[in-house]
C-alpha atoms as an extended CHARMM CRD file, in Angstrom:
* protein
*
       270  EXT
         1         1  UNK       CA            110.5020000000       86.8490000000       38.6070000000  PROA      1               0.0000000000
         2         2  UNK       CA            110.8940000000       83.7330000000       37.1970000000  PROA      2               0.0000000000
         3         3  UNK       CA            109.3690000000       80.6420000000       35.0680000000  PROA      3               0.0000000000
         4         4  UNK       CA            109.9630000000       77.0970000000       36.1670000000  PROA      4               0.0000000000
         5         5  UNK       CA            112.4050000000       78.2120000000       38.5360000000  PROA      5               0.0000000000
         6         6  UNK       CA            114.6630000000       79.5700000000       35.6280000000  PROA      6               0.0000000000
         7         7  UNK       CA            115.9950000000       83.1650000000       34.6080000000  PROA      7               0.0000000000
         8         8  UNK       CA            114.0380000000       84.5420000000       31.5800000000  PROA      8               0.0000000000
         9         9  UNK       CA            116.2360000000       85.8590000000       28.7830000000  PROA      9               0.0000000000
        10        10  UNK       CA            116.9810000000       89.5030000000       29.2900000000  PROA      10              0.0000000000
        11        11  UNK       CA            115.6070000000       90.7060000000       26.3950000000  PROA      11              0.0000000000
        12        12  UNK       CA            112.0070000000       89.6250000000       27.8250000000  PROA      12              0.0000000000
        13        13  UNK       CA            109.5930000000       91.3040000000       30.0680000000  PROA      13              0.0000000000
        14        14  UNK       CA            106.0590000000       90.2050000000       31.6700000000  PROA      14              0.0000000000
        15        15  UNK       CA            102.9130000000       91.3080000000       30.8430000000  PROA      15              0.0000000000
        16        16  UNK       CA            101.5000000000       93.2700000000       34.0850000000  PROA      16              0.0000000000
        17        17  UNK       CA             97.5390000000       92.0990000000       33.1540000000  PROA      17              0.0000000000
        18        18  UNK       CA             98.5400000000       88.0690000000       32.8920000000  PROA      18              0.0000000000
        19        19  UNK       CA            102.5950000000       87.5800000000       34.4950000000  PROA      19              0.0000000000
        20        20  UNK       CA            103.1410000000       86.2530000000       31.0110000000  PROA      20              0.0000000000
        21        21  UNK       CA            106.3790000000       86.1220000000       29.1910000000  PROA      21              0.0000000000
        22        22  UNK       CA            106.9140000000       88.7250000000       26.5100000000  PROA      22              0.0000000000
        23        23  UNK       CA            109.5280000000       89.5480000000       23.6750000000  PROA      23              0.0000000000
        24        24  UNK       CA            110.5210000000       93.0780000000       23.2800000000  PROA      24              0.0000000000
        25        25  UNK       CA            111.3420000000       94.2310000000       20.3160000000  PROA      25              0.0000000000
        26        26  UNK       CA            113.7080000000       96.5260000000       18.6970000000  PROA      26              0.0000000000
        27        27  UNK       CA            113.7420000000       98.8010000000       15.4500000000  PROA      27              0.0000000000
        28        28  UNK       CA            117.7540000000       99.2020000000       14.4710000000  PROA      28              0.0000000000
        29        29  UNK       CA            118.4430000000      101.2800000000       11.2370000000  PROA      29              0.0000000000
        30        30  UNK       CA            121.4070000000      100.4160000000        9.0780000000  PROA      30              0.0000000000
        31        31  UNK       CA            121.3500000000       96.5760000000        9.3560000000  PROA      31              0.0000000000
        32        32  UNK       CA            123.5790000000       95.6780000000        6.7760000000  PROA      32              0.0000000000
        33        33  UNK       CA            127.3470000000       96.2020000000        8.2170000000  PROA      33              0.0000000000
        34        34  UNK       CA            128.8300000000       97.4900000000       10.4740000000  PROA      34              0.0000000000
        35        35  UNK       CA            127.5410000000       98.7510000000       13.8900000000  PROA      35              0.0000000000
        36        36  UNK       CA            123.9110000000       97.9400000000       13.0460000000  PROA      36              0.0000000000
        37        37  UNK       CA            125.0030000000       94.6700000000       11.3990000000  PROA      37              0.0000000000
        38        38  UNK       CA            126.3320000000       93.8430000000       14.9860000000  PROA      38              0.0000000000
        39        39  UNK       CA            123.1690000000       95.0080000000       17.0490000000  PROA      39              0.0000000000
        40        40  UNK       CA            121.1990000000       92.7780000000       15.3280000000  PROA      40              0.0000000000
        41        41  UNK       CA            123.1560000000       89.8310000000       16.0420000000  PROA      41              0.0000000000
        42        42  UNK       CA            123.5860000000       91.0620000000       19.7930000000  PROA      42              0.0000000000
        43        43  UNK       CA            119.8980000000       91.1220000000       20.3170000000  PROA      43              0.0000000000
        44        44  UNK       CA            118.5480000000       88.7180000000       18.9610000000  PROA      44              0.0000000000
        45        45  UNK       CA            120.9880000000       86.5810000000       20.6520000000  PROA      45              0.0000000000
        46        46  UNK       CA            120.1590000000       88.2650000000       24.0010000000  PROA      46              0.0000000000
        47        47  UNK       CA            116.4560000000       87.2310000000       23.3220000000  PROA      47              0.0000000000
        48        48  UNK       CA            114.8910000000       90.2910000000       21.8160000000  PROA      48              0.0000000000
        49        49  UNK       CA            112.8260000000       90.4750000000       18.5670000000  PROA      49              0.0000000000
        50        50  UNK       CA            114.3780000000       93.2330000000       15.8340000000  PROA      50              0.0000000000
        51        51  UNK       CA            113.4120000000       94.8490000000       13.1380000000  PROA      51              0.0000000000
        52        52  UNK       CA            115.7820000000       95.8270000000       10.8950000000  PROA      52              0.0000000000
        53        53  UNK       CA            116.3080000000       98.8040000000        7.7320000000  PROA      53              0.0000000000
        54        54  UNK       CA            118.7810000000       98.5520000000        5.3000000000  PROA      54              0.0000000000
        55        55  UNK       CA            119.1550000000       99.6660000000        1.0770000000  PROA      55              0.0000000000
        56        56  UNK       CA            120.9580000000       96.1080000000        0.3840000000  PROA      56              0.0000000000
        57        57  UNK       CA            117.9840000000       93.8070000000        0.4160000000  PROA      57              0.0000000000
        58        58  UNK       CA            120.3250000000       90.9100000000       -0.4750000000  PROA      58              0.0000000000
        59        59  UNK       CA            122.3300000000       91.5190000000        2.7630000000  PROA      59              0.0000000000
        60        60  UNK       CA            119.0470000000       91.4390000000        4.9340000000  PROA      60              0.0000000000
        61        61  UNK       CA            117.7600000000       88.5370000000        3.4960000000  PROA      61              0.0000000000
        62        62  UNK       CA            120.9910000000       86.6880000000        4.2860000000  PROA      62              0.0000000000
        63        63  UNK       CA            120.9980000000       88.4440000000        7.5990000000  PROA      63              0.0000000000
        64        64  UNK       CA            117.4180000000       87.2390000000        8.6220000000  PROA      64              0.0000000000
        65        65  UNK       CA            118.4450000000       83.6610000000        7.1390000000  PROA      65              0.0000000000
        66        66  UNK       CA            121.2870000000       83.3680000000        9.4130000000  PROA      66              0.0000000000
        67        67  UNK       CA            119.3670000000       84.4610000000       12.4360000000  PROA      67              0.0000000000
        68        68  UNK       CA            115.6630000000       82.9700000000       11.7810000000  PROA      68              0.0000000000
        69        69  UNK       CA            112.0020000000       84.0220000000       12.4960000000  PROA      69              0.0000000000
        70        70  UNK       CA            113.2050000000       86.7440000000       15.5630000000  PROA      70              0.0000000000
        71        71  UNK       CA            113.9960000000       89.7720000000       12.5890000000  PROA      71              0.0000000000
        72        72  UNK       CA            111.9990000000       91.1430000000       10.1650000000  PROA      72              0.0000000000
        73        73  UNK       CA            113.8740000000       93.2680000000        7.6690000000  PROA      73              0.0000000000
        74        74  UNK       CA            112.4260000000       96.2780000000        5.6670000000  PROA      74              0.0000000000
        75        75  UNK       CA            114.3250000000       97.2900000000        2.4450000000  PROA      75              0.0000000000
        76        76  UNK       CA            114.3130000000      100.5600000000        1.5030000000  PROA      76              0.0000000000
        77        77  UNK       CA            116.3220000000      103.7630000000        1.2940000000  PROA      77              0.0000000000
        78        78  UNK       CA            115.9400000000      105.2890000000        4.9210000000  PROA      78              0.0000000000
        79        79  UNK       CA            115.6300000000      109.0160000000        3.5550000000  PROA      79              0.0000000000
        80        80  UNK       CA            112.4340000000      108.3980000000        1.2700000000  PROA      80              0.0000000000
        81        81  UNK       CA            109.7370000000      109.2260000000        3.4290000000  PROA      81              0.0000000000
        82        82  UNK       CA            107.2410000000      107.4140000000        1.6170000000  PROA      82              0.0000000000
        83        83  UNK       CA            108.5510000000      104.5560000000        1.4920000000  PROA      83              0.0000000000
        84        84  UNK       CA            109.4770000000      104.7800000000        5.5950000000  PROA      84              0.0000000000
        85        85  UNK       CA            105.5970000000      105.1760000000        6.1890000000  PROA      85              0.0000000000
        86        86  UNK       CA            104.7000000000      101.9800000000        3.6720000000  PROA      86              0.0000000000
        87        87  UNK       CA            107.4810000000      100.4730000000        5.7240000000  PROA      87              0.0000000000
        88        88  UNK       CA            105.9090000000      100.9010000000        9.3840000000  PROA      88              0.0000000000
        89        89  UNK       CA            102.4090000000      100.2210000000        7.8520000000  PROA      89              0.0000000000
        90        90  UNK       CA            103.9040000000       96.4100000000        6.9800000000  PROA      90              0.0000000000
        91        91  UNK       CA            104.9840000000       95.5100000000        9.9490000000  PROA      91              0.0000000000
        92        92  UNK       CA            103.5730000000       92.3990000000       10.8630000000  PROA      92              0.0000000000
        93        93  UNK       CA            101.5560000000       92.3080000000       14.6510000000  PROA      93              0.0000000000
        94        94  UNK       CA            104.3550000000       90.3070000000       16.3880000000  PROA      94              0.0000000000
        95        95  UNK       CA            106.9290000000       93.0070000000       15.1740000000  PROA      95              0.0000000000
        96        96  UNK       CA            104.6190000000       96.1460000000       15.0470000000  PROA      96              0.0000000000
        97        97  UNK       CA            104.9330000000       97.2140000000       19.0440000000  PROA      97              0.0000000000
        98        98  UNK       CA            108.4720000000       98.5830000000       19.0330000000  PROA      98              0.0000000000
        99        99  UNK       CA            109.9600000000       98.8080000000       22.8050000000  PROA      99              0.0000000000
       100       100  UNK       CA            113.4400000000      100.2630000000       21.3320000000  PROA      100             0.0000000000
       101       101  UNK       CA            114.8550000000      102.6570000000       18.3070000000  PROA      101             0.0000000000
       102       102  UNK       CA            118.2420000000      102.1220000000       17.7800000000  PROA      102             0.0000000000
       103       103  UNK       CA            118.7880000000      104.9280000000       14.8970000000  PROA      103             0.0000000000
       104       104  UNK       CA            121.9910000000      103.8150000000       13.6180000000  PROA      104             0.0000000000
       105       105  UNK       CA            121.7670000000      104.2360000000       10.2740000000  PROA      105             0.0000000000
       106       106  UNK       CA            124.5560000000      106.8270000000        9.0800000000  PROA      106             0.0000000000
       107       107  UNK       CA            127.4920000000      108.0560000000        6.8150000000  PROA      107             0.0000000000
       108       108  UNK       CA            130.2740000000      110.2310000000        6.1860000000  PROA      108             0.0000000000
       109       109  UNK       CA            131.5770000000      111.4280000000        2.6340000000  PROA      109             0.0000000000
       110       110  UNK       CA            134.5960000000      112.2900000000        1.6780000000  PROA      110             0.0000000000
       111       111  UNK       CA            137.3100000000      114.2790000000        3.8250000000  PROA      111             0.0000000000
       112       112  UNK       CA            138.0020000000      117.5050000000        1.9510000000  PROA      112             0.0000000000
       113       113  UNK       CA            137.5110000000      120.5420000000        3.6950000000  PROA      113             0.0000000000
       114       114  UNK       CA            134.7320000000      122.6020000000        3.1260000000  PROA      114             0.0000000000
       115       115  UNK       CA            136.2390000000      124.8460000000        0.7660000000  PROA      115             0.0000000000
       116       116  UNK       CA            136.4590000000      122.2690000000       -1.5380000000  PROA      116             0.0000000000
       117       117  UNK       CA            134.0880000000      119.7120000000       -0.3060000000  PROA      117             0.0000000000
       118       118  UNK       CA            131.1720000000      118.7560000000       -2.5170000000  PROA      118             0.0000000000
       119       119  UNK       CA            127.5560000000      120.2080000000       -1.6790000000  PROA      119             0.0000000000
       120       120  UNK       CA            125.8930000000      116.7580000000       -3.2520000000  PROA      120             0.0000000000
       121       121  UNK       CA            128.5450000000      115.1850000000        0.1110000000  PROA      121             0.0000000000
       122       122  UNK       CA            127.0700000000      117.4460000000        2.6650000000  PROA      122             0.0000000000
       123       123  UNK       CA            123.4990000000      117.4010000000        1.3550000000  PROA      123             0.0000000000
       124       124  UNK       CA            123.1930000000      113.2820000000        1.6810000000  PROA      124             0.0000000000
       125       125  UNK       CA            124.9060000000      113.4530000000        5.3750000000  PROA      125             0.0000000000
       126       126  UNK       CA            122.2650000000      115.6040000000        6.1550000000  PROA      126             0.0000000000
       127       127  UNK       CA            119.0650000000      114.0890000000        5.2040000000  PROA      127             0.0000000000
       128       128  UNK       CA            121.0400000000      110.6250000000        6.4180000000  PROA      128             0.0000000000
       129       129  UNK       CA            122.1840000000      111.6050000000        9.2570000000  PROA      129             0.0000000000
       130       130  UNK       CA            119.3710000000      114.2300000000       10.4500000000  PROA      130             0.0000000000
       131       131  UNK       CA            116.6750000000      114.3660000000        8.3750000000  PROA      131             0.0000000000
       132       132  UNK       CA            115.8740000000      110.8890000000        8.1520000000  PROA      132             0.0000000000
       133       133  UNK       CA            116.6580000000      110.1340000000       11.9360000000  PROA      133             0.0000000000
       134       134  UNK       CA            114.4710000000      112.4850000000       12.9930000000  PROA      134             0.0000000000
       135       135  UNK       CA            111.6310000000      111.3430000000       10.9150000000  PROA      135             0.0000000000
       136       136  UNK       CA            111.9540000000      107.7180000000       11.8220000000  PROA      136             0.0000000000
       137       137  UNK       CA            111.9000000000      108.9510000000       15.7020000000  PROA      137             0.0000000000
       138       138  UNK       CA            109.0130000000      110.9610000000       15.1100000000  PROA      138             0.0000000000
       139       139  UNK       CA            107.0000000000      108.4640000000       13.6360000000  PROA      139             0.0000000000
       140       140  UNK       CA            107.9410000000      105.5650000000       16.4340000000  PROA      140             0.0000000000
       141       141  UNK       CA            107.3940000000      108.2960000000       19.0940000000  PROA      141             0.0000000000
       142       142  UNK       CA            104.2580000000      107.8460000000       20.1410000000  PROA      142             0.0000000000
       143       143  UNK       CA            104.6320000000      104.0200000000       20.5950000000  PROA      143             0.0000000000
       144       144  UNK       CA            107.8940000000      104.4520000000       22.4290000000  PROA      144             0.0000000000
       145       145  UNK       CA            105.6940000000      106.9500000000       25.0280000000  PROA      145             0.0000000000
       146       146  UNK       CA            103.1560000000      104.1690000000       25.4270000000  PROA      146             0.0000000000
       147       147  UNK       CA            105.1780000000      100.9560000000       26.0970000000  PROA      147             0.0000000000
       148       148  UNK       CA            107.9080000000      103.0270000000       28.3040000000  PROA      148             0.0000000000
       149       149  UNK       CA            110.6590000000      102.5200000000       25.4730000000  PROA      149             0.0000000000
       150       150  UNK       CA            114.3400000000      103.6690000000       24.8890000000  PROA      150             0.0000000000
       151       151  UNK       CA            115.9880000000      105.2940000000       22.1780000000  PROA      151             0.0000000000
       152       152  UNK       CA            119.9210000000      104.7350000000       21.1470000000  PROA      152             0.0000000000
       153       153  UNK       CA            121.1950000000      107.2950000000       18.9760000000  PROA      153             0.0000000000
       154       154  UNK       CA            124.4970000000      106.3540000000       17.1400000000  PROA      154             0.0000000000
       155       155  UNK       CA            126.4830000000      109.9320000000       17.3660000000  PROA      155             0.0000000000
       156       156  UNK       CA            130.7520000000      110.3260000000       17.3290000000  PROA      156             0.0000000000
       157       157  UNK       CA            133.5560000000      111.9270000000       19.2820000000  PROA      157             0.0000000000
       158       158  UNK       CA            133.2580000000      113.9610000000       16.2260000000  PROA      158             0.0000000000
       159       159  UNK       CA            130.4460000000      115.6170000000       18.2250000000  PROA      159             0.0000000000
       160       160  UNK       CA            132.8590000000      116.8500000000       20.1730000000  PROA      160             0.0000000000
       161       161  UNK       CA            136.0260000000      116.6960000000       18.4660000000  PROA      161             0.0000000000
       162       162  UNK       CA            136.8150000000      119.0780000000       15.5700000000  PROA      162             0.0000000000
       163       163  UNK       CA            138.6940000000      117.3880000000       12.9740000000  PROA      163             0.0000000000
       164       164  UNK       CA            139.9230000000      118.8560000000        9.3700000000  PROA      164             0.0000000000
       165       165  UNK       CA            138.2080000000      117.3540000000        6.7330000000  PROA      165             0.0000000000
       166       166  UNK       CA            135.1360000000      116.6500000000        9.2590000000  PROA      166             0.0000000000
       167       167  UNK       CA            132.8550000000      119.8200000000        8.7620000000  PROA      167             0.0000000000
       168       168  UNK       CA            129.2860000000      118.2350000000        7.9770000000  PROA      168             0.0000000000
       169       169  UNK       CA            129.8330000000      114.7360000000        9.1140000000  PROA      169             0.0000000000
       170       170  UNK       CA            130.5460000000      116.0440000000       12.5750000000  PROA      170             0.0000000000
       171       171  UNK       CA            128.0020000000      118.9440000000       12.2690000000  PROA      171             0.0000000000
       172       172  UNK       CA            125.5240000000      115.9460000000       11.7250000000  PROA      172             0.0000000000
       173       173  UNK       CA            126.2790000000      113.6990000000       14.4770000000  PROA      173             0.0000000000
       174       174  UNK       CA            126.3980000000      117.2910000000       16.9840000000  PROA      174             0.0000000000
       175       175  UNK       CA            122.7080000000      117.6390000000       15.7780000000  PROA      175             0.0000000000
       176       176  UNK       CA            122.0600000000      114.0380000000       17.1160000000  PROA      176             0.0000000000
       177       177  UNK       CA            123.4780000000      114.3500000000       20.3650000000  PROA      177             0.0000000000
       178       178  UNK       CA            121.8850000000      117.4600000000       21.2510000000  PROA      178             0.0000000000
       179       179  UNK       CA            118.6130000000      116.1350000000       20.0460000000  PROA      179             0.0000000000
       180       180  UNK       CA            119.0910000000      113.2250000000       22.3490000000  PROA      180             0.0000000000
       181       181  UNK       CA            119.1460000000      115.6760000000       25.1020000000  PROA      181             0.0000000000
       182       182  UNK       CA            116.0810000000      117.3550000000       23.6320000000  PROA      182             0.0000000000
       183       183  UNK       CA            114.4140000000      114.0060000000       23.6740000000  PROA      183             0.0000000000
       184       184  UNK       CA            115.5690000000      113.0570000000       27.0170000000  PROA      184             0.0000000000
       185       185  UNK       CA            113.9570000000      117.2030000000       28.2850000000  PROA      185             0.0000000000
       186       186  UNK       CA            110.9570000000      116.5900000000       25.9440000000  PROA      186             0.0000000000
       187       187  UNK       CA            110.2230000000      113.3300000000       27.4350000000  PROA      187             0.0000000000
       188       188  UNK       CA            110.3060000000      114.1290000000       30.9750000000  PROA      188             0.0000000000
       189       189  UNK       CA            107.9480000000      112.0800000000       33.0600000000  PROA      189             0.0000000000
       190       190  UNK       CA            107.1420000000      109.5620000000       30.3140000000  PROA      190             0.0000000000
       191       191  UNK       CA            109.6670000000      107.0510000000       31.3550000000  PROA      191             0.0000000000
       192       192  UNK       CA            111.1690000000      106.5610000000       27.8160000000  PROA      192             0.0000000000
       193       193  UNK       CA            115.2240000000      106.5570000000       28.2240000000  PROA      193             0.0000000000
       194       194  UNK       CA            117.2630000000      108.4150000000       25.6110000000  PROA      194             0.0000000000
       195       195  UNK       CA            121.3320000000      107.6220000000       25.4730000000  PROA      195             0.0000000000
       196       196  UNK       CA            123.2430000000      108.9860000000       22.5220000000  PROA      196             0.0000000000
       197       197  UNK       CA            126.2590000000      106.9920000000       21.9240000000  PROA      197             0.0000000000
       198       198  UNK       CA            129.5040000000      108.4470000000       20.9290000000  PROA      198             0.0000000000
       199       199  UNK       CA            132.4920000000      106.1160000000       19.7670000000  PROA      199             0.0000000000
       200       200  UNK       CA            135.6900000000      106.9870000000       18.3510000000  PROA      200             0.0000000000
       201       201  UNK       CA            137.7440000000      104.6250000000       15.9350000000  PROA      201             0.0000000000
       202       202  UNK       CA            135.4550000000      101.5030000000       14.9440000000  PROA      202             0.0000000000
       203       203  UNK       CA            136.5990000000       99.2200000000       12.3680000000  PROA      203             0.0000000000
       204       204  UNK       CA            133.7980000000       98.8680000000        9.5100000000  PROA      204             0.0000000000
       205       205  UNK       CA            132.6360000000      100.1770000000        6.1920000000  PROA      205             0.0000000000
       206       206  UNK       CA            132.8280000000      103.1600000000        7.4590000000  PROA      206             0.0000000000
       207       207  UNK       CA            136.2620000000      105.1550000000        5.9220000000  PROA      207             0.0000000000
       208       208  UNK       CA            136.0350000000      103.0120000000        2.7880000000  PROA      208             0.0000000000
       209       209  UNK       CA            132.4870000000      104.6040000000        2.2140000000  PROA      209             0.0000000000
       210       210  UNK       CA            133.3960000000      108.2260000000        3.3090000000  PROA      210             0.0000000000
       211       211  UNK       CA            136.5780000000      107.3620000000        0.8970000000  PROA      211             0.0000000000
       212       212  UNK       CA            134.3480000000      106.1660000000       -2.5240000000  PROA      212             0.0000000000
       213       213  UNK       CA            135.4970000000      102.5990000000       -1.9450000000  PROA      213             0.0000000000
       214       214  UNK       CA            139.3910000000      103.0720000000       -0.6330000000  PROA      214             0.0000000000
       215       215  UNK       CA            140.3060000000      100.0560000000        0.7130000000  PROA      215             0.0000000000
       216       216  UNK       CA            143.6940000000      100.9930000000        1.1480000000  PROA      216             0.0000000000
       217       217  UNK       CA            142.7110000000      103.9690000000        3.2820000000  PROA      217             0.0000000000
       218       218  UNK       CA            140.7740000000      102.1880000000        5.4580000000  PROA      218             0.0000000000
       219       219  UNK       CA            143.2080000000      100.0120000000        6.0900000000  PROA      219             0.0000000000
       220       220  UNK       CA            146.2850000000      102.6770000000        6.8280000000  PROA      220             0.0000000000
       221       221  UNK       CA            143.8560000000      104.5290000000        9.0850000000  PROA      221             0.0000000000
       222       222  UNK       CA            143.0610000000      101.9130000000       11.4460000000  PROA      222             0.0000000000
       223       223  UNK       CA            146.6130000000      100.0590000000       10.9360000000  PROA      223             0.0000000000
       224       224  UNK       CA            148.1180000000       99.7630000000       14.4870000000  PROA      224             0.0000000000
       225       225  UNK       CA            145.6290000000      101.4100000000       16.7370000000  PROA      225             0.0000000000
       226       226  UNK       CA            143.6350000000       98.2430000000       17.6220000000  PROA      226             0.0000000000
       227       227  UNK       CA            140.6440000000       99.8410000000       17.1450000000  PROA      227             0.0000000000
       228       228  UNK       CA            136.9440000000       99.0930000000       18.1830000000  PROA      228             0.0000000000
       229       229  UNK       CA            134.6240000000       96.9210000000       16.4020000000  PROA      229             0.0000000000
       230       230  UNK       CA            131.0810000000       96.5410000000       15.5640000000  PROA      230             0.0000000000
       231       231  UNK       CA            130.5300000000       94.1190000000       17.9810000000  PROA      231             0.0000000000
       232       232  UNK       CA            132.1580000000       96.2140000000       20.7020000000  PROA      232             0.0000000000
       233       233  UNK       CA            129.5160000000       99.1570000000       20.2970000000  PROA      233             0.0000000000
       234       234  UNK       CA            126.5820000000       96.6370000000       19.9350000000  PROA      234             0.0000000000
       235       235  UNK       CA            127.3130000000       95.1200000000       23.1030000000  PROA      235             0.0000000000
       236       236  UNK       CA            127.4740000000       98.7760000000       24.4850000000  PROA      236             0.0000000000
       237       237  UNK       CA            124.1760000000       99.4640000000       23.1520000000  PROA      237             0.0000000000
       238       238  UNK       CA            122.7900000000       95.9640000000       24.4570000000  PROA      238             0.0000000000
       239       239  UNK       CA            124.2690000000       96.6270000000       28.3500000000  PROA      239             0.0000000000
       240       240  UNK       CA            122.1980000000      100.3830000000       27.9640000000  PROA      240             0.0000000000
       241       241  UNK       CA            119.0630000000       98.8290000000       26.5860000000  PROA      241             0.0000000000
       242       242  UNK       CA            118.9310000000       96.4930000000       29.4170000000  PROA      242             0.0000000000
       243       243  UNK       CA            119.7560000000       98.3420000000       32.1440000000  PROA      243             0.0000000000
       244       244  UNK       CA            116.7430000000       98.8500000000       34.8340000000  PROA      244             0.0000000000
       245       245  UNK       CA            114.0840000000      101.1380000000       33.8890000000  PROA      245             0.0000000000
       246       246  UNK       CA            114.9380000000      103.5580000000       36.1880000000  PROA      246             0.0000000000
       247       247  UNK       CA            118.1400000000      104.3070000000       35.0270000000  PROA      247             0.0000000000
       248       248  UNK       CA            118.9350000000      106.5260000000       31.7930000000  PROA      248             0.0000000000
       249       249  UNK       CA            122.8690000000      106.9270000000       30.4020000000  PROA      249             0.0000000000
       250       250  UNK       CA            122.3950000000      110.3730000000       28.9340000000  PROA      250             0.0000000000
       251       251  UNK       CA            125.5040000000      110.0270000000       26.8760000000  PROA      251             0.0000000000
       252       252  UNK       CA            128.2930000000      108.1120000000       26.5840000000  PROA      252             0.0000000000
       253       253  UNK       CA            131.5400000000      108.5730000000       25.0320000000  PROA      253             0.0000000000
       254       254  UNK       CA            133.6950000000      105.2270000000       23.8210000000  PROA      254             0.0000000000
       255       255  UNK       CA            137.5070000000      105.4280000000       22.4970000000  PROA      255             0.0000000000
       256       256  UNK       CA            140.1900000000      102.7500000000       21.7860000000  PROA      256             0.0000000000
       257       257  UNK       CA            142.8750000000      102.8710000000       24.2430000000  PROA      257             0.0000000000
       258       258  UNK       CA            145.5500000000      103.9320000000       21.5140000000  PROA      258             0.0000000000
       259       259  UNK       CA            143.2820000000      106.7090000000       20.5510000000  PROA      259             0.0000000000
       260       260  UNK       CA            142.9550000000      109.9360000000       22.3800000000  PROA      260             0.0000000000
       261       261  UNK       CA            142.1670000000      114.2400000000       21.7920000000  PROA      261             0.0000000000
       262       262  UNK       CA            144.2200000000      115.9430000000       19.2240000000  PROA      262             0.0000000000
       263       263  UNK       CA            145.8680000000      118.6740000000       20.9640000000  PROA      263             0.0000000000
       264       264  UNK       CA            145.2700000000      122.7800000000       19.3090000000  PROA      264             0.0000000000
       265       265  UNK       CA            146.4060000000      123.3590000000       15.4530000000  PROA      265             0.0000000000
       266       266  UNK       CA            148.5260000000      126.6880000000       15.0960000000  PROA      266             0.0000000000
       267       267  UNK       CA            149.2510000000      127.8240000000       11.7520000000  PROA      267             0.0000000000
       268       268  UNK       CA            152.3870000000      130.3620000000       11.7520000000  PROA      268             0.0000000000
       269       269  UNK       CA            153.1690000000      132.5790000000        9.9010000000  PROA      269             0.0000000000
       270       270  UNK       CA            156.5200000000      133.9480000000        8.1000000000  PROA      270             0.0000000000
């Protein structure tokens, strides 16, 4: 359908009571770099409203500045419960209907492995990475059954992909693509989508955060390959948000070109 003889934007949908023009509206964790930094620029360009989480408040102000009235940001650390339900209770009515959870919100830290890794490491992946996604799908559940939503949950090749040095971090994002599938069995019938998202090498904040601030070894890791950006897995998440209804991507895996599978390790001995 159309207005005026004109395509609506695609992040729009009509009202079935009154053919009018709505704005959907998605809930994107982790707005302040990176990946989720991206999404929110991606859909609000593509005509969608967003609400976005982040710990940096000064970064989602200037986020919501440079984008105007279609975000609303929510600062506050995404693993305190409390403050998540105060969060979702302050949601103002134009933002409050979410159509779309983008749980992107993540970390890794540090690469030792797990015989010398630190517990404090493995315990903050966890209630990042799991705990916290979980709760924020829980509680935006419901909503997501009623309006016929989608979910996008940010996972990894490391999923998939043992690495040294990997152990929790990849443990973590395993959890979240098998809960995706859980979602996508629990949810059968309801017409809510569920894709879990799986990209290799991306280019952010990423390794100097897993690194304590390493600059340097961000820089030699990605040196060369050419490797994805945040805009290139926003745009991914964008083209599986917008897909028809009908149609669910139950996972999808993204690489660089210059990056492929480490073969077998062997370890010899004598």
């Amino acid at each position: 359908r159309s207005v005026g003889g004109s395509n609506p934007p695609s992040g729009t949908i009509f009202s079935d009571s009154v053919g009018e023009m709505v704005m959907r509206t998605a809930f994107i964790t982790g707005g302040t770099a990176g990946i989720g930094e991206a999404a929110v620029r991606a859909f609000v360009g593509a005509g969608w409203r967003v609400v976005t989480t982040g710990r940096r408040a000064d970064r989602l102000a200037a986020l919501a500045e440079s984008l105007g009235g279609a975000v609303h940001t929510l600062a506050f650390d995404i693993r305190d419960a409390a403050a998540l339900d105060a969060a979702l209770a302050s949601l103002p009515a134009d933002f409050a209907d979410i159509d779309l959870l983008i749980n992107n919100a993540g970390l890794a830290l540090g690469t030792a492995p797990a015989q010398e890794a630190s517990l404090d490491d493995w315990q903050t992946m966890i209630d990042t990475n799991v705990s916290a996604l979980v709760a924020v799908t829980r509680k935006l559940l419901p909503g997501l059954v009623a309006r016929k939503g989608a979910i996008i949950n940010l996972s990894s090749v490391a999923a998939t992909y043992p690495y040294s040095g990997g152990n929790v971090y990849a443990a973590t994002k395993a959890f979240v693509r098998q809960f995706s599938l859980g979602l996508r069995a629990d949810l059968h019938g309801k017409g809510v989508r569920v894709t879990s998202i799986e990209p290799g090498m991306v280019e952010t904040e990423f390794t100097v955060v897993r690194t304590g601030g390493n600059q340097a070894a961000s820089d030699a890791l990605y040196g060369g390959v050419n490797p994805m950006t945040g805009d290139d897995i926003a745009e991914t998440m964008l083209w599986v948000a917008q897909l028809p209804p009908h149609l669910n991507i139950n996972r999808l895996e993204l690489m660089p070109v210059n990056q492929s599978f480490a073969g077998f390790a062997v370890a010899r001995e004598g």
